[in-house]
Amino acid sequence: MTIEPNYQLPQQLSTGAAEVDDLYMFVYWFSVIFTAIIVGVMLYSIVKFRRRPGVKAAPVGHNLKLEVAWTVIPLFFIVFLFHYGFKVYVHNAVAQEGALEIRVRAQKWRWEFEYPTGMRVNSEVKIPVNKPVKFVISSEDVLHSFFVPGARAKKDAVPGMYSNVWFTPNTKGPMQVFCAEYCGTSHSGMLATINVVDDAEFQKFLKEGEGPEPGEDPVAWGKRLYTKNACNTCHSIDGSKSPGPTWKGIWGRPESFVDGSTGKVDENYVRESILKPQAKIVSTFVTTQMPPYTISDKQIDAIIAYMKTL
Ligand code: CUA
């Protein structure tokens, strides 16, 4: 059943969402009705059989018929609920044949997506509308959870194993991805956007990768890449304390590193730090938790252009 987004459920953005919502609403009303009945009988009994002066309590004996009834009837309900829930679970667990496969790597604190072409993007992906997409998920460090509320899809990213989830998006536009498993300081900033686009735009994206928007200058593009690649979850731009060095006044800043060496923030340092964050760790940070990024030199140039303005 198609529902309007409400305080309980967000907009249905995939073909399987309605089925999940029907199950949810069924379990919800099932629980509401039975809670009302059970609490109702309890309240009635509390009032009706309360202690009163002059009335002696009569011990309750055994009632076989009643006991069989309250065992067998709920059993049917439970079996039905299990069957219904399992059916929907299986629909959402087994990907449709021919689904586009996207590798998802979770790492503190960003999502990396890899297409069958080998192209990798961070935090903002495109997928084609009305085509099944299967996400094969893994984690590089701790437990995370890949959660796409609009598609009613959620799957844990577990270190040391693969898990997967799939759906067919049926509405063009953005879908929000959250991390639904607490994974450390910037857990709440571990976000991504899935942009559902038409097939032509998706093919173009696969071929050309990410470039600046039409008319966007390098600084503006770099600024966009800063949030898009989730740099902002660990690097502030206002000098406030964050898990990584702030970008405020970063350009040309002298730094000393944990290995005792010193250097200055320039193009080569920035490039190396993005591609190999372990290489030089600023001494006030002891270790790095930053994952290596695979982004193009053009994108690095744009980020550098943006850094220079801070
Ligand atoms: Cu990743 Cu929470």
Short mmCIF file of C-alpha atoms and ligand atoms in Angstrom, two decimals:
data_model
loop_
_atom_site.label_atom_id
_atom_site.label_comp_id
_atom_site.label_asym_id
_atom_site.label_seq_id
_atom_site.Cartn_x
_atom_site.Cartn_y
_atom_site.Cartn_z
CA MET A 1 0.00 0.00 0.00
CA THR A 2 1.36 3.42 -0.90
CA ILE A 3 1.32 5.71 2.09
CA GLU A 4 1.96 9.40 2.42
CA PRO A 5 5.09 10.12 4.49
CA ASN A 6 4.10 10.63 8.11
CA TYR A 7 5.63 10.90 11.55
CA GLN A 8 6.24 7.13 11.62
CA LEU A 9 7.38 6.36 8.10
CA PRO A 10 9.35 8.39 5.55
CA GLN A 11 8.48 8.57 1.85
CA GLN A 12 8.56 5.23 0.03
CA LEU A 13 11.37 5.50 -2.53
CA SER A 14 11.71 1.87 -3.62
CA THR A 15 9.43 -0.78 -5.04
CA GLY A 16 9.79 -2.95 -1.94
CA ALA A 17 9.08 -0.19 0.58
CA ALA A 18 5.29 -0.60 0.49
CA GLU A 19 5.52 -4.29 1.39
CA VAL A 20 7.74 -3.51 4.39
CA ASP A 21 5.38 -0.76 5.51
CA ASP A 22 2.36 -3.06 5.24
CA LEU A 23 4.09 -5.56 7.50
CA TYR A 24 5.09 -2.78 9.87
CA MET A 25 1.56 -1.39 10.05
CA PHE A 26 0.16 -4.89 10.55
CA VAL A 27 2.48 -5.61 13.47
CA TYR A 28 1.80 -2.13 14.83
CA TRP A 29 -1.99 -2.46 14.87
CA PHE A 30 -1.79 -6.09 16.01
CA SER A 31 0.22 -4.88 19.02
CA VAL A 32 -2.06 -1.90 19.69
CA ILE A 33 -5.23 -4.05 19.66
CA PHE A 34 -3.82 -6.82 21.84
CA THR A 35 -2.28 -4.34 24.28
CA ALA A 36 -5.70 -2.66 24.59
CA ILE A 37 -7.47 -6.00 25.15
CA ILE A 38 -4.97 -7.33 27.71
CA VAL A 39 -4.62 -4.08 29.65
CA GLY A 40 -8.41 -3.67 29.50
CA VAL A 41 -9.04 -7.10 31.06
CA MET A 42 -6.38 -6.41 33.70
CA LEU A 43 -7.88 -3.06 34.68
CA TYR A 44 -11.35 -4.57 34.77
CA SER A 45 -10.13 -7.40 37.02
CA ILE A 46 -8.26 -5.04 39.33
CA VAL A 47 -11.42 -3.05 39.95
CA LYS A 48 -13.92 -5.91 39.92
CA PHE A 49 -11.96 -8.27 42.21
CA ARG A 50 -10.35 -5.73 44.53
CA ARG A 51 -10.22 -6.48 48.24
CA ARG A 52 -13.37 -5.43 50.03
CA PRO A 53 -14.32 -5.74 53.69
CA GLY A 54 -16.52 -8.75 54.38
CA VAL A 55 -15.73 -10.51 51.07
CA LYS A 56 -13.53 -13.56 51.42
CA ALA A 57 -11.09 -14.36 48.60
CA ALA A 58 -12.03 -17.52 46.69
CA PRO A 59 -8.96 -19.47 45.52
CA VAL A 60 -8.83 -19.92 41.74
CA GLY A 61 -8.68 -23.50 40.57
CA HIS A 62 -7.66 -25.12 37.32
CA ASN A 63 -9.46 -24.46 34.02
CA LEU A 64 -8.18 -26.71 31.27
CA LYS A 65 -10.36 -25.27 28.49
CA LEU A 66 -9.25 -21.73 29.24
CA GLU A 67 -5.58 -22.70 29.41
CA VAL A 68 -5.69 -24.60 26.12
CA ALA A 69 -7.46 -21.66 24.48
CA TRP A 70 -4.92 -19.06 25.56
CA THR A 71 -2.08 -21.27 24.43
CA VAL A 72 -3.42 -22.44 21.07
CA ILE A 73 -5.02 -19.24 19.79
CA PRO A 74 -1.89 -17.06 20.23
CA LEU A 75 0.14 -19.87 18.66
CA PHE A 76 -1.76 -19.40 15.40
CA PHE A 77 -1.17 -15.66 15.54
CA ILE A 78 2.55 -16.15 16.17
CA VAL A 79 2.93 -18.65 13.33
CA PHE A 80 1.10 -16.26 11.01
CA LEU A 81 3.31 -13.33 12.09
CA PHE A 82 6.45 -15.40 11.58
CA HIS A 83 5.34 -16.52 8.14
CA TYR A 84 4.43 -12.98 7.04
CA GLY A 85 7.65 -11.49 8.43
CA PHE A 86 9.84 -14.19 6.91
CA LYS A 87 8.25 -13.76 3.48
CA VAL A 88 9.00 -10.01 3.45
CA TYR A 89 12.49 -10.64 4.84
CA VAL A 90 13.31 -13.09 2.07
CA HIS A 91 12.02 -10.68 -0.61
CA ASN A 92 14.39 -8.05 0.68
CA ALA A 93 17.33 -10.37 1.29
CA VAL A 94 17.57 -12.14 -2.06
CA ALA A 95 18.54 -9.72 -4.82
CA GLN A 96 16.72 -9.76 -8.11
CA GLU A 97 18.61 -11.37 -10.98
CA GLY A 98 20.78 -8.93 -12.95
CA ALA A 99 20.95 -6.30 -10.24
CA LEU A 100 23.64 -3.64 -10.53
CA GLU A 101 26.25 -4.51 -7.92
CA ILE A 102 27.90 -1.79 -5.89
CA ARG A 103 30.57 -2.50 -3.29
CA VAL A 104 30.14 -0.51 -0.13
CA ARG A 105 33.05 -0.13 2.28
CA ALA A 106 32.34 1.32 5.65
CA GLN A 107 35.12 2.96 7.56
CA LYS A 108 35.32 5.48 10.36
CA TRP A 109 33.61 7.77 9.26
CA ARG A 110 32.60 7.61 5.67
CA TRP A 111 31.05 5.32 3.07
CA GLU A 112 33.00 4.37 -0.02
CA PHE A 113 31.18 3.00 -3.05
CA GLU A 114 32.81 1.07 -5.87
CA TYR A 115 31.12 0.47 -9.21
CA PRO A 116 31.69 -2.58 -11.43
CA THR A 117 33.83 -0.29 -13.63
CA GLY A 118 36.25 0.15 -10.72
CA MET A 119 35.26 3.76 -10.14
CA ARG A 120 35.14 4.66 -6.48
CA VAL A 121 33.22 7.51 -4.98
CA ASN A 122 32.73 8.71 -1.45
CA SER A 123 29.56 9.74 0.26
CA GLU A 124 27.62 10.68 -2.88
CA VAL A 125 26.62 8.09 -5.44
CA LYS A 126 24.32 7.85 -8.40
CA ILE A 127 22.11 4.90 -9.25
CA PRO A 128 19.64 4.44 -12.09
CA VAL A 129 15.91 4.65 -11.41
CA ASN A 130 13.74 1.51 -11.76
CA LYS A 131 16.73 -0.86 -11.85
CA PRO A 132 17.51 -3.25 -9.01
CA VAL A 133 20.71 -2.35 -7.15
CA LYS A 134 22.54 -4.69 -4.83
CA PHE A 135 24.93 -3.28 -2.26
CA VAL A 136 27.68 -5.64 -1.13
CA ILE A 137 28.78 -4.30 2.21
CA SER A 138 31.91 -4.72 4.30
CA SER A 139 33.68 -2.84 7.04
CA GLU A 140 37.35 -1.94 7.27
CA ASP A 141 37.32 -1.42 11.02
CA VAL A 142 34.37 -1.62 13.43
CA LEU A 143 30.66 -2.41 13.19
CA HIS A 144 28.67 0.06 11.09
CA SER A 145 25.22 -0.25 9.61
CA PHE A 146 24.17 0.77 6.12
CA PHE A 147 20.72 2.32 6.51
CA VAL A 148 18.59 3.77 3.71
CA PRO A 149 15.23 4.66 5.30
CA GLY A 150 13.58 5.66 2.00
CA ALA A 151 14.18 2.15 0.65
CA ARG A 152 13.45 0.49 4.02
CA ALA A 153 16.88 -1.13 3.71
CA LYS A 154 19.28 -1.66 6.57
CA LYS A 155 22.21 -4.04 6.88
CA ASP A 156 25.12 -4.21 9.28
CA ALA A 157 28.64 -3.73 7.93
CA VAL A 158 30.63 -6.31 9.85
CA PRO A 159 34.44 -6.48 9.90
CA GLY A 160 35.67 -9.69 8.32
CA MET A 161 32.54 -10.59 6.36
CA TYR A 162 30.34 -9.45 3.50
CA SER A 163 26.68 -8.71 3.83
CA ASN A 164 24.29 -7.40 1.24
CA VAL A 165 21.06 -5.58 0.76
CA TRP A 166 19.19 -4.61 -2.39
CA PHE A 167 16.29 -2.53 -3.61
CA THR A 168 14.81 -1.04 -6.76
CA PRO A 169 14.52 2.74 -6.49
CA ASN A 170 11.31 3.99 -8.10
CA THR A 171 11.60 7.73 -7.55
CA LYS A 172 14.21 10.10 -8.93
CA GLY A 173 15.94 12.29 -6.38
CA PRO A 174 18.15 11.96 -3.32
CA MET A 175 18.02 9.15 -0.77
CA GLN A 176 19.72 9.66 2.57
CA VAL A 177 22.12 7.03 3.89
CA PHE A 178 22.81 6.86 7.62
CA CYS A 179 25.12 4.78 9.77
CA ALA A 180 22.80 3.00 12.17
CA GLU A 181 25.38 1.44 14.48
CA TYR A 182 27.30 3.56 16.95
CA CYS A 183 30.90 3.57 15.71
CA GLY A 184 32.72 6.36 17.53
CA THR A 185 33.09 10.14 17.68
CA SER A 186 31.74 11.05 14.25
CA HIS A 187 29.14 8.30 13.95
CA SER A 188 26.38 10.86 13.46
CA GLY A 189 28.31 12.47 10.60
CA MET A 190 28.75 9.17 8.76
CA LEU A 191 26.30 10.05 6.03
CA ALA A 192 25.99 9.53 2.30
CA THR A 193 23.54 10.47 -0.41
CA ILE A 194 22.28 8.15 -3.10
CA ASN A 195 21.07 10.15 -6.07
CA VAL A 196 18.54 8.28 -8.15
CA VAL A 197 18.85 9.48 -11.74
CA ASP A 198 17.61 8.39 -15.16
CA ASP A 199 19.59 5.85 -17.12
CA ALA A 200 21.23 8.34 -19.51
CA GLU A 201 22.58 10.43 -16.65
CA PHE A 202 23.79 7.31 -14.88
CA GLN A 203 25.68 6.06 -17.94
CA LYS A 204 27.31 9.47 -18.32
CA PHE A 205 28.33 9.39 -14.64
CA LEU A 206 29.82 5.90 -15.06
CA LYS A 207 31.84 7.03 -18.06
CA GLU A 208 33.05 10.41 -16.87
CA GLY A 209 33.08 10.14 -13.11
CA GLU A 210 32.70 13.17 -10.94
CA GLY A 211 33.55 16.59 -12.29
CA PRO A 212 32.65 20.13 -11.31
CA GLU A 213 29.09 21.28 -11.90
CA PRO A 214 28.70 23.45 -15.00
CA GLY A 215 30.03 26.90 -14.20
CA GLU A 216 31.51 25.88 -10.86
CA ASP A 217 34.97 27.32 -10.11
CA PRO A 218 37.65 25.14 -8.42
CA VAL A 219 37.14 26.76 -5.00
CA ALA A 220 33.39 26.14 -5.04
CA TRP A 221 33.94 22.59 -6.29
CA GLY A 222 36.58 22.00 -3.59
CA LYS A 223 34.16 23.26 -0.97
CA ARG A 224 31.53 20.86 -2.25
CA LEU A 225 34.05 17.98 -2.24
CA TYR A 226 34.90 18.86 1.38
CA THR A 227 31.40 17.90 2.51
CA LYS A 228 30.78 15.33 -0.19
CA ASN A 229 33.79 13.25 0.81
CA ALA A 230 32.90 13.71 4.46
CA CYS A 231 36.16 15.60 5.17
CA ASN A 232 33.97 17.81 7.37
CA THR A 233 33.31 15.01 9.85
CA CYS A 234 36.96 15.18 11.00
CA HIS A 235 38.37 18.52 9.80
CA SER A 236 36.77 21.75 10.99
CA ILE A 237 37.16 24.94 8.98
CA ASP A 238 36.62 27.33 11.90
CA GLY A 239 39.53 26.15 14.06
CA SER A 240 37.33 24.15 16.46
CA LYS A 241 38.65 20.91 17.89
CA SER A 242 37.91 17.89 15.71
CA PRO A 243 39.31 14.35 15.22
CA GLY A 244 41.76 15.67 12.58
CA PRO A 245 43.74 18.90 12.08
CA THR A 246 41.54 21.91 11.37
CA TRP A 247 41.69 23.36 7.88
CA LYS A 248 41.48 26.90 9.18
CA GLY A 249 44.69 28.63 8.09
CA ILE A 250 46.08 25.26 6.98
CA TRP A 251 47.76 26.45 3.80
CA GLY A 252 51.50 26.94 4.34
CA ARG A 253 51.20 26.06 8.03
CA PRO A 254 54.39 24.53 9.50
CA GLU A 255 53.61 21.11 11.04
CA SER A 256 55.65 18.69 13.11
CA PHE A 257 54.94 15.00 12.75
CA VAL A 258 54.90 12.06 15.13
CA ASP A 259 58.10 10.65 13.61
CA GLY A 260 59.93 13.84 14.66
CA SER A 261 60.16 15.36 11.20
CA THR A 262 58.70 18.71 10.26
CA GLY A 263 57.21 20.15 7.12
CA LYS A 264 54.92 22.72 5.62
CA VAL A 265 51.41 22.23 4.27
CA ASP A 266 51.80 22.41 0.50
CA GLU A 267 50.41 20.60 -2.57
CA ASN A 268 52.50 17.47 -2.13
CA TYR A 269 51.73 17.17 1.57
CA VAL A 270 47.99 17.51 0.98
CA ARG A 271 48.01 15.04 -1.90
CA GLU A 272 49.96 12.49 0.13
CA SER A 273 47.75 12.97 3.18
CA ILE A 274 44.60 12.29 1.14
CA LEU A 275 45.94 9.24 -0.67
CA LYS A 276 48.10 7.89 2.22
CA PRO A 277 46.93 9.36 5.52
CA GLN A 278 49.40 7.21 7.47
CA ALA A 279 52.46 8.78 5.85
CA LYS A 280 52.72 11.95 7.94
CA ILE A 281 50.76 12.27 11.15
CA VAL A 282 50.62 15.69 12.80
CA SER A 283 52.26 15.26 16.21
CA THR A 284 49.27 16.45 18.27
CA PHE A 285 47.19 13.56 16.89
CA VAL A 286 49.39 10.53 17.77
CA THR A 287 47.63 8.19 15.31
CA THR A 288 45.43 8.69 12.29
CA GLN A 289 41.98 7.25 11.90
CA MET A 290 41.59 8.65 8.42
CA PRO A 291 41.04 6.08 5.68
CA PRO A 292 43.00 6.46 2.42
CA TYR A 293 40.90 8.16 -0.25
CA THR A 294 40.88 7.31 -3.90
CA ILE A 295 40.01 10.55 -5.64
CA SER A 296 41.28 12.03 -8.86
CA ASP A 297 44.10 14.60 -9.10
CA LYS A 298 41.55 17.09 -10.45
CA GLN A 299 39.52 16.68 -7.30
CA ILE A 300 42.62 17.05 -5.13
CA ASP A 301 43.44 20.27 -7.02
CA ALA A 302 39.98 21.59 -6.23
CA ILE A 303 40.32 20.72 -2.54
CA ILE A 304 43.70 22.48 -2.46
CA ALA A 305 42.15 25.54 -4.12
CA TYR A 306 39.51 25.55 -1.39
CA MET A 307 42.10 25.07 1.40
CA LYS A 308 43.98 28.13 0.20
CA THR A 309 40.92 30.27 0.90
CA LEU A 310 40.59 29.18 4.52
CU1 CUA B 1 29.62 4.09 11.23
CU2 CUA B 1 28.18 4.59 13.04
#
